[in-house]
Short mmCIF file of C-alpha atoms and ligand atoms in Angstrom, two decimals:
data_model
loop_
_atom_site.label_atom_id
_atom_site.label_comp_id
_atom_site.label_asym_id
_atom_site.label_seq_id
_atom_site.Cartn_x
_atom_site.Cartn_y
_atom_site.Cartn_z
CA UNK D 1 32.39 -28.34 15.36
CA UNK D 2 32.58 -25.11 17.26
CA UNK D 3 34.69 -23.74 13.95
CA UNK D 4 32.37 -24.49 11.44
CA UNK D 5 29.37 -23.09 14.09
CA UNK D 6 31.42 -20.41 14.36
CA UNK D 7 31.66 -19.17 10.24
CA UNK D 8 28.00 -19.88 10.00
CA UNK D 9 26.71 -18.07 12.76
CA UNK D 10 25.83 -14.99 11.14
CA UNK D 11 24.15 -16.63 8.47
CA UNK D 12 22.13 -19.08 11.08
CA UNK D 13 21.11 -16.06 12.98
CA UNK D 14 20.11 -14.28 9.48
CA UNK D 15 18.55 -17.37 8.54
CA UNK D 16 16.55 -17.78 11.55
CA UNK D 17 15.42 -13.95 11.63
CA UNK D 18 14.46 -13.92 7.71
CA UNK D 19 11.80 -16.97 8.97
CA UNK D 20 11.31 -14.90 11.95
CA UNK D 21 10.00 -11.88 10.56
CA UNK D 22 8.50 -13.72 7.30
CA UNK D 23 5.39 -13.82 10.02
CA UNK D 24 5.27 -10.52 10.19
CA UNK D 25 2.48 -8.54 8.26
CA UNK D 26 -1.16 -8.44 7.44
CA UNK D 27 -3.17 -10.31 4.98
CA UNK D 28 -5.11 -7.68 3.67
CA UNK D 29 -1.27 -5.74 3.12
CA UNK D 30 0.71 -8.52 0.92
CA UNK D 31 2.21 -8.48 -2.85
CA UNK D 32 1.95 -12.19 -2.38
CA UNK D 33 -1.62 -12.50 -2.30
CA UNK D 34 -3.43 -10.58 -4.90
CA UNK D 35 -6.32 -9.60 -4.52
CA UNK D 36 -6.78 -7.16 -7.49
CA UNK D 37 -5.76 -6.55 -11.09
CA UNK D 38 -2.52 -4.83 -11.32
CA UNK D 39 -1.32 -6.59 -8.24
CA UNK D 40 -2.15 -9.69 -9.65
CA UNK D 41 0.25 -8.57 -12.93
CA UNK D 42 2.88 -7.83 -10.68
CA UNK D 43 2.81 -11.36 -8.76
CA UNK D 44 2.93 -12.86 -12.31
CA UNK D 45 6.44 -11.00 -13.03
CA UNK D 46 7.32 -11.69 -9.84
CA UNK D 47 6.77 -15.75 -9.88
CA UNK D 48 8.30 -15.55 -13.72
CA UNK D 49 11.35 -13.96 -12.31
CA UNK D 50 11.86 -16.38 -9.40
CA UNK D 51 11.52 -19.64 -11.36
CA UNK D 52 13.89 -18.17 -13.73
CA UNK D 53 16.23 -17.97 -11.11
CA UNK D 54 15.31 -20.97 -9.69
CA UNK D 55 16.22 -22.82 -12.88
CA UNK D 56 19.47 -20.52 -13.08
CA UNK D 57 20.48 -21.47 -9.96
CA UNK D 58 19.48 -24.54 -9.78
CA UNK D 59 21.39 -25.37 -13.24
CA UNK D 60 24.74 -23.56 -11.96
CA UNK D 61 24.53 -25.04 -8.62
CA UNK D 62 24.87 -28.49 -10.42
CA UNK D 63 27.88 -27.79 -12.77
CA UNK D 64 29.84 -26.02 -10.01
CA UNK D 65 29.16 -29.10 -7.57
CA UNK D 66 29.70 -31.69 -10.02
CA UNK D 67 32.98 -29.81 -11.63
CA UNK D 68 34.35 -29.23 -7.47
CA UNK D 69 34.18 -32.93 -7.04
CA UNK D 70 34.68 -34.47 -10.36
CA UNK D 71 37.83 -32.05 -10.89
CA UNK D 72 39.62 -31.33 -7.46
CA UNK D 73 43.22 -31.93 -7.30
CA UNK D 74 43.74 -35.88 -5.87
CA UNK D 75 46.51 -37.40 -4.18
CA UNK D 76 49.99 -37.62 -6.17
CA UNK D 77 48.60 -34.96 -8.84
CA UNK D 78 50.02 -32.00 -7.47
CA UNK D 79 52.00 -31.45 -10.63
CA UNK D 80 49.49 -32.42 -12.73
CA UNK D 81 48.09 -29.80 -15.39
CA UNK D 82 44.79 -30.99 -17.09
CA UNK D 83 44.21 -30.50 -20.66
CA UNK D 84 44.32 -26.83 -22.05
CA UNK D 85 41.31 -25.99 -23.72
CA UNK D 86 40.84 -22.30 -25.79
CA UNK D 87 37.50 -21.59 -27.18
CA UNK D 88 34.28 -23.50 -28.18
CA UNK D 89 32.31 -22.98 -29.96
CA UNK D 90 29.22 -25.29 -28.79
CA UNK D 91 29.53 -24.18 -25.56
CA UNK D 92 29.81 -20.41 -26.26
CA UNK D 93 26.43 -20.41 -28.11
CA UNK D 94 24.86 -22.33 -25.55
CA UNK D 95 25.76 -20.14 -22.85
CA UNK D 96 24.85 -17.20 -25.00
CA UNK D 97 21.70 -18.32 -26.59
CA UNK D 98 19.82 -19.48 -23.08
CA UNK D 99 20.37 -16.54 -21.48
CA UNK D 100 19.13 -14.65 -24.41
CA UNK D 101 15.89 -16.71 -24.13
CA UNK D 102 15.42 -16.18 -20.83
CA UNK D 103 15.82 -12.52 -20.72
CA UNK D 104 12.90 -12.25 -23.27
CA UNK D 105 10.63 -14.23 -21.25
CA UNK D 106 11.26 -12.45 -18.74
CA UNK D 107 11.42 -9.24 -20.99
CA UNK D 108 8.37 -9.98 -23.14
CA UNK D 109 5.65 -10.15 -20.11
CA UNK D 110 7.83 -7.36 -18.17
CA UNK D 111 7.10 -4.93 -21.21
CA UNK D 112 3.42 -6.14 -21.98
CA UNK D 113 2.73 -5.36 -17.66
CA UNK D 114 4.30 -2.02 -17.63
CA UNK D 115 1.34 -1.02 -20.66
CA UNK D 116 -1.06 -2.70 -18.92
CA UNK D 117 -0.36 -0.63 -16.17
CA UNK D 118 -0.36 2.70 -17.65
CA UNK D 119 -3.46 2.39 -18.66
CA UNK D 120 -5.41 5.52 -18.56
CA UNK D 121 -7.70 5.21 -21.54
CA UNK D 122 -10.99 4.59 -20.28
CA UNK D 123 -10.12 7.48 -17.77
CA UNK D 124 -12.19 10.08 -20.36
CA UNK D 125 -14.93 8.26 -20.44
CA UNK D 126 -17.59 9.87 -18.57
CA UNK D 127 -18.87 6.74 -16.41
CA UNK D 128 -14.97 6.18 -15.32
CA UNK D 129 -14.91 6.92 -11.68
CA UNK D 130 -11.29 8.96 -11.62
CA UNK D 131 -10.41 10.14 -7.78
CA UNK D 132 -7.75 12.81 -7.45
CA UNK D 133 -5.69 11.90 -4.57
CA UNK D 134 -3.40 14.26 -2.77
CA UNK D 135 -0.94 13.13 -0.36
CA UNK D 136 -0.10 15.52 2.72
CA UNK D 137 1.68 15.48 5.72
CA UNK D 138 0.57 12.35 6.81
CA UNK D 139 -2.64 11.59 5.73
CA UNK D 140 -4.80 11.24 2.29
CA UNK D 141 -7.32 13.48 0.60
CA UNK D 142 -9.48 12.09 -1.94
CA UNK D 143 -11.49 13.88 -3.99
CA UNK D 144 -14.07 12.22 -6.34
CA UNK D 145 -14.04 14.04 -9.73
CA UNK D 146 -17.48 15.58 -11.22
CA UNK D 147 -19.35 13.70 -8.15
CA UNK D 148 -19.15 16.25 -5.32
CA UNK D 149 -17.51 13.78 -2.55
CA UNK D 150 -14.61 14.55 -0.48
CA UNK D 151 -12.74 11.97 2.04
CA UNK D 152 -9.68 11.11 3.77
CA UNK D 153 -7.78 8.18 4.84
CA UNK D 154 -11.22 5.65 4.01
CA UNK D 155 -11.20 5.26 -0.09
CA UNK D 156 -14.57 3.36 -1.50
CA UNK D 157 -14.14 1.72 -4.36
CA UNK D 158 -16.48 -0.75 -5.94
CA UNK D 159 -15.56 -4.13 -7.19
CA UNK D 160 -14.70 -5.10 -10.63
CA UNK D 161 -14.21 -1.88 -12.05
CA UNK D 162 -11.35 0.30 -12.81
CA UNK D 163 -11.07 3.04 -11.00
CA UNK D 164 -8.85 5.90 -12.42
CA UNK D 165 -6.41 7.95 -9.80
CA UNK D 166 -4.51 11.11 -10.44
CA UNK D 167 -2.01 11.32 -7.64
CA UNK D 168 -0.39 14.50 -7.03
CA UNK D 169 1.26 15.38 -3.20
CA UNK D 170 0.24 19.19 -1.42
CA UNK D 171 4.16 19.37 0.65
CA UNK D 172 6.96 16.34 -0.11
CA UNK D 173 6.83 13.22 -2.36
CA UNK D 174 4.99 10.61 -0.45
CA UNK D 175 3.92 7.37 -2.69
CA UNK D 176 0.78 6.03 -2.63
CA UNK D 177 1.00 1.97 -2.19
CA UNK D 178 -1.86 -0.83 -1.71
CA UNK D 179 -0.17 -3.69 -2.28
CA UNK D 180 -2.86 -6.31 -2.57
CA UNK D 181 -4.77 -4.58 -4.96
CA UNK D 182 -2.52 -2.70 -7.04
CA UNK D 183 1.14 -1.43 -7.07
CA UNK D 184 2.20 1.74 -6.24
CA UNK D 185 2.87 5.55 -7.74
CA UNK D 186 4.73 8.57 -6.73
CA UNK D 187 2.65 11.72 -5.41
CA UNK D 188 4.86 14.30 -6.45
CA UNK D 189 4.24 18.18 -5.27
CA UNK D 190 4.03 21.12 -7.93
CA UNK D 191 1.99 19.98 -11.33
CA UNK D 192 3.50 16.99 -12.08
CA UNK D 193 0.32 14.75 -11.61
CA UNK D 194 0.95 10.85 -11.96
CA UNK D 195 -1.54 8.41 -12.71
CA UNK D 196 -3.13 4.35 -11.93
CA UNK D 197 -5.74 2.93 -11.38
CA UNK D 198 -7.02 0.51 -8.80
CA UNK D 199 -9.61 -2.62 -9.69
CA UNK D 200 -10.46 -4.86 -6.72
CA UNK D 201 -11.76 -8.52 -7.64
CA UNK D 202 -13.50 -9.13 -4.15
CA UNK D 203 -14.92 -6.83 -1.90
CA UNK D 204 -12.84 -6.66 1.55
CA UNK D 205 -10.83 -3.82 3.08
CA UNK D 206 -7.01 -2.93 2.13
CA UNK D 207 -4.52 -1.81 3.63
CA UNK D 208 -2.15 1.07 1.94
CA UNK D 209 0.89 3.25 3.02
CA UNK D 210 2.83 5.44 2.31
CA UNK D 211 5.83 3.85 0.58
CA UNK D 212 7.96 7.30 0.57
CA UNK D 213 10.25 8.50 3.22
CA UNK D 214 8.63 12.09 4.01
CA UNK D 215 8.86 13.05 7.53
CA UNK D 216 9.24 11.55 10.98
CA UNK D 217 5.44 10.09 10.40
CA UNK D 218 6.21 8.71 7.12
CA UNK D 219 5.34 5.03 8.96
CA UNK D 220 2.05 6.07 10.01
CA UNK D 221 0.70 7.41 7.08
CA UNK D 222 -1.96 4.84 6.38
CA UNK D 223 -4.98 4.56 4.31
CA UNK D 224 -7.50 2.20 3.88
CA UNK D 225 -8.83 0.95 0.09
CA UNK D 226 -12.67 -0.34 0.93
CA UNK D 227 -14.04 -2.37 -1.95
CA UNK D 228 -17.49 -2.83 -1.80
CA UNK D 229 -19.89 -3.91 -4.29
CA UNK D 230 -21.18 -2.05 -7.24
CA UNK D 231 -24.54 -1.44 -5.66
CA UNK D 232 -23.34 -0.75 -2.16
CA UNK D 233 -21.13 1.61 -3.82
CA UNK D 234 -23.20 3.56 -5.76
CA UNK D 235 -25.79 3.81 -2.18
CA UNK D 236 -22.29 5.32 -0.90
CA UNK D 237 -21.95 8.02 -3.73
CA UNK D 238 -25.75 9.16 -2.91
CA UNK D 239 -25.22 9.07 0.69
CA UNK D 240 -21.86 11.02 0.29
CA UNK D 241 -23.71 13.74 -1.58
CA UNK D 242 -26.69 14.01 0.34
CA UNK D 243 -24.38 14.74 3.56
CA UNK D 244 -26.36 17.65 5.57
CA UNK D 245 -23.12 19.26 7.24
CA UNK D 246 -25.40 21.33 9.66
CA UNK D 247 -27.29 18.47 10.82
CA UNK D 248 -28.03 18.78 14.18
CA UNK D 249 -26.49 15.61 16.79
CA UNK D 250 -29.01 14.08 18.63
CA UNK D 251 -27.34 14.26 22.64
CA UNK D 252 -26.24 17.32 24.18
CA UNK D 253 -23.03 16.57 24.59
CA UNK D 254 -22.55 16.39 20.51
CA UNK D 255 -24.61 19.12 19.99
CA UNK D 256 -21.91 21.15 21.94
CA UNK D 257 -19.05 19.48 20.48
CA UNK D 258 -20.47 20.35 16.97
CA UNK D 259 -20.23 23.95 18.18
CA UNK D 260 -16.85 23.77 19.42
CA UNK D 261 -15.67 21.89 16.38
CA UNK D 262 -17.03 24.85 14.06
CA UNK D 263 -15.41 27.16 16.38
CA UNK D 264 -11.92 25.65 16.38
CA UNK D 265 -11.55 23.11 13.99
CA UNK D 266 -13.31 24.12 10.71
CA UNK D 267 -10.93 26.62 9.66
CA UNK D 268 -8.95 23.58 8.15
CA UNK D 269 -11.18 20.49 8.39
CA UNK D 270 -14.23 20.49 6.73
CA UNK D 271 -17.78 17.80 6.75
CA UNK D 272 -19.20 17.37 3.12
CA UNK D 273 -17.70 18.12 -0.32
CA UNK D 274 -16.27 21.89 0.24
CA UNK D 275 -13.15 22.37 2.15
CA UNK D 276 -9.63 24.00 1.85
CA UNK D 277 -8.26 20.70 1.41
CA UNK D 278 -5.43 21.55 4.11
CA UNK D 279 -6.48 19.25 6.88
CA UNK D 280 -8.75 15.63 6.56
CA UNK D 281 -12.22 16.03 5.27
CA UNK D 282 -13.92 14.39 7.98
CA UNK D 283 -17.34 13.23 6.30
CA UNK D 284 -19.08 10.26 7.47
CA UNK D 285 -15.93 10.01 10.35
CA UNK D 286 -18.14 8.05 12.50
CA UNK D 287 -17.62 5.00 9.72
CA UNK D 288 -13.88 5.56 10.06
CA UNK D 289 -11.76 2.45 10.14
CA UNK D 290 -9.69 4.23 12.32
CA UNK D 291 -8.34 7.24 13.90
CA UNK D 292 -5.75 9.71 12.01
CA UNK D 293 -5.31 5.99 9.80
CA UNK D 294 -3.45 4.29 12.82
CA UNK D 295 -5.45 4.35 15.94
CA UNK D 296 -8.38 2.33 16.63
CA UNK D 297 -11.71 4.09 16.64
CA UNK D 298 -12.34 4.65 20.27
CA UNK D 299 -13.62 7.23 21.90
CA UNK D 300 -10.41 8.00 24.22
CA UNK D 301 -8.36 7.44 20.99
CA UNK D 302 -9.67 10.32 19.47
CA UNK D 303 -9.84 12.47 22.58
CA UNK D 304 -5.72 11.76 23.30
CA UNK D 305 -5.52 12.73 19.33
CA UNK D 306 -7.38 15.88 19.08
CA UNK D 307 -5.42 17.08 22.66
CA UNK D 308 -2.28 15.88 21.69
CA UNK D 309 -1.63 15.00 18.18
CA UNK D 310 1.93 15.39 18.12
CA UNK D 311 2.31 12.56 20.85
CA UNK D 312 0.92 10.84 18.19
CA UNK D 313 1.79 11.16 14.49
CA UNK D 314 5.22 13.72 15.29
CA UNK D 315 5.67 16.32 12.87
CA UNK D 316 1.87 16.51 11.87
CA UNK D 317 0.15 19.73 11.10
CA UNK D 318 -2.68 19.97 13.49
CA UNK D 319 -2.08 22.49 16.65
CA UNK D 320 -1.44 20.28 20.05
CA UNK D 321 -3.92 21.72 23.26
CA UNK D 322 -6.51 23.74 20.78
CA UNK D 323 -9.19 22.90 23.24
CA UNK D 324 -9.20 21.08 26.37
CA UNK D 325 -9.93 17.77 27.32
CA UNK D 326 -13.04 18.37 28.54
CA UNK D 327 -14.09 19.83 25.08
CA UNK D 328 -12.33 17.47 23.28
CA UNK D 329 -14.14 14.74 24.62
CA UNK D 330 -17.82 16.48 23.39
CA UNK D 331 -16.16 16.98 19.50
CA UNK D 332 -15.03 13.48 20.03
CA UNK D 333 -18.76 12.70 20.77
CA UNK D 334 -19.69 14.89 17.53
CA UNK D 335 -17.32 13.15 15.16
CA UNK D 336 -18.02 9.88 16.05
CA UNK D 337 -22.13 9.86 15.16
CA UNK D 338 -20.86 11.47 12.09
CA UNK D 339 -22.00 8.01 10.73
CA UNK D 340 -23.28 9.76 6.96
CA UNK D 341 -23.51 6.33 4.80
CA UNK D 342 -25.08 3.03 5.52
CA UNK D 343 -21.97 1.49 3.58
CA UNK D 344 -19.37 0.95 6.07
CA UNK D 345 -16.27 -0.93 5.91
CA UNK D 346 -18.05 -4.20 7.52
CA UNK D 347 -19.99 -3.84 4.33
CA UNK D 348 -16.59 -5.29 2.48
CA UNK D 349 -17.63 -8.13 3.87
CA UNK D 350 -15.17 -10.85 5.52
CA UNK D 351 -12.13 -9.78 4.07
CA UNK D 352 -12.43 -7.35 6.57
CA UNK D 353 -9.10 -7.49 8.78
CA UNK D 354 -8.85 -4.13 10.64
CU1 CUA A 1 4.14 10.16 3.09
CU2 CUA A 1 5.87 8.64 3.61
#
């Protein structure tokens, strides 16, 4: 007993920590429940190419069983050589034909999902919504072509409509990945701009990552994909461009922190559409799913993260100790009415899971 323990432990303990970790993850951040278009494509391949195997395996499995037993060497037949046999042809186009058949199921759909995919053809048309996203060092930018909206991290979408994205990266390759709705694409620096597109079935929020080893943050560069109806949305896009980015906070303490944030933060960030683009756009921040993508939206969240971002997300861009607590804690108070849309991600609905 403690032999045959013994050669299987490895695989009992693998065993046991494949289950173990199968309960790891979100809902709202699975391949294996799809909850939009492409990734609903790419579950397809994926259960064709599992029951293939299945039936391989299970087919195999049988022979191999039934030829061990059937076959072993008994008793007395030590000396005994079975009958020689050298070619067949029967057997030699079965075992060539079904594999042939399976590889074009498999191949057939495989081919027809890739076009699907790489569809960019309504992307010209002038009601497409296309986004240009640019991945940085570690966070999104999203930029809403011909509509005069700029974001980070939070990406509205509405339902049931494609949504065009041309994904290009500011620094490294990062990959942009939102597994529940869609599959996932390359940002690569320089011009080398890739493109997908994203349609959501129900509203809810997603979560996305980056899917690209690029930096000692690459795990914490999250996003958020908010689907929201069609007529939420388009309130969104009118809120988004009607965004006042001198409007004055109603307490004091905001009202200072809005001065200290134009003082010491605005040479990279930037509220409404303009912006250098070289740190998050922080429009309508207040509606935030959460802080620098990782951190809930608390108030003494974003006060550790403003004084001490690199405690945080290592390797990020934004200078640690710019202002002191004290003054963090007012642009903390700033940022967080920055509340510019009535759409916000409980909007989506209950397929909210932050
Ligand atoms: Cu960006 Cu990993």
């Amino acid at each position: 007993m403690r032999g045959w323990m013994g050669k299987f432990r490895s695989l009992i303990l693998f065993g046991a920590l494949t289950l173990f970790l199968s309960g790891c993850g979100v809902e709202n951040m699975t391949a294996l429940k799809p909850e939009g278009y492409g990734a609903n494509l790419l579950f397809d391949l994926m259960m064709i190419s599992i029951a293939i195997m299945l039936f391989v395996f299970i087919i195999v499995m049988a022979i191999y069983t039934f030829v061990l037993i059937r076959y072993r060497q008994k008793k007395g037949q030590e000396d005994y050589i079975p009958k020689q046999t050298e070619g067949n042809k029967a057997l030699e186009m079965i075992w060539t034909v079904i594999p042939i058949i399976l590889l074009l199921v498999l191949a057939v759909p495989t081919v027809q999902a890739t076009f699907d995919l790489a569809d960019t053809g309504a992307k010209n048309d002038e009601d497409a919504i296309t986004i240009e996203v640019t991945g940085n060092q570690y966070w999104w930018h999203f930029n809403y072509k011909g509509q005069e909206i700029t974001t980070s991290q939070d990406l509205y979408i509405p339902t049931g409509e494609r949504v065009y994205l041309d994904l290009k990266s500011s620094d490294v390759i990062h990959s942009f990945w939102v597994p529940s709705i869609a599959g996932k694409m390359d940002t690569n620096p320089g011009e080398n701009v890739n493109s997908m597109y994203l349609e959501a079935f129900e509203e809810g929020v997603y979560w996305g990552q980056c899917a690209e080893l690029c930096g000692p943050s690459h795990s914490l560069m999250d996003f958020k994909v908010i689907a929201v109806s069609p007529e939420e949305f388009d309130q969104w896009v009118k809120d988004m461009q009607n965004v006042d980015p001198e409007a004055e906070p109603k307490t004091a303490s905001a009202k200072e922190g809005q001065e200290l944030f134009n003082n010491n933060c605005m040479s990279c960030h930037a509220i409404g559409s303009g912006g250098a683009g070289i740190a998050p756009n922080l429009t309508n921040f207040g509606n935030r799913t959460m802080i620098a993508g990782i951190l809930e939206p608390t108030k003494e969240n974003l006060v550790n993260w403003i004084v001490n971002p690199d405690e945080i997300k290592p390797g990020n861009q934004m200078p640690a100790n710019l202002v002191s607590e004290e003054e963090a804690s007012k642009i903390a108070d700033y940022l967080l009415q920055l509340k510019h849309s009535e759409v916000t991600p409980d909007s989506a609905g209950d397929n909210n899971q932050k």
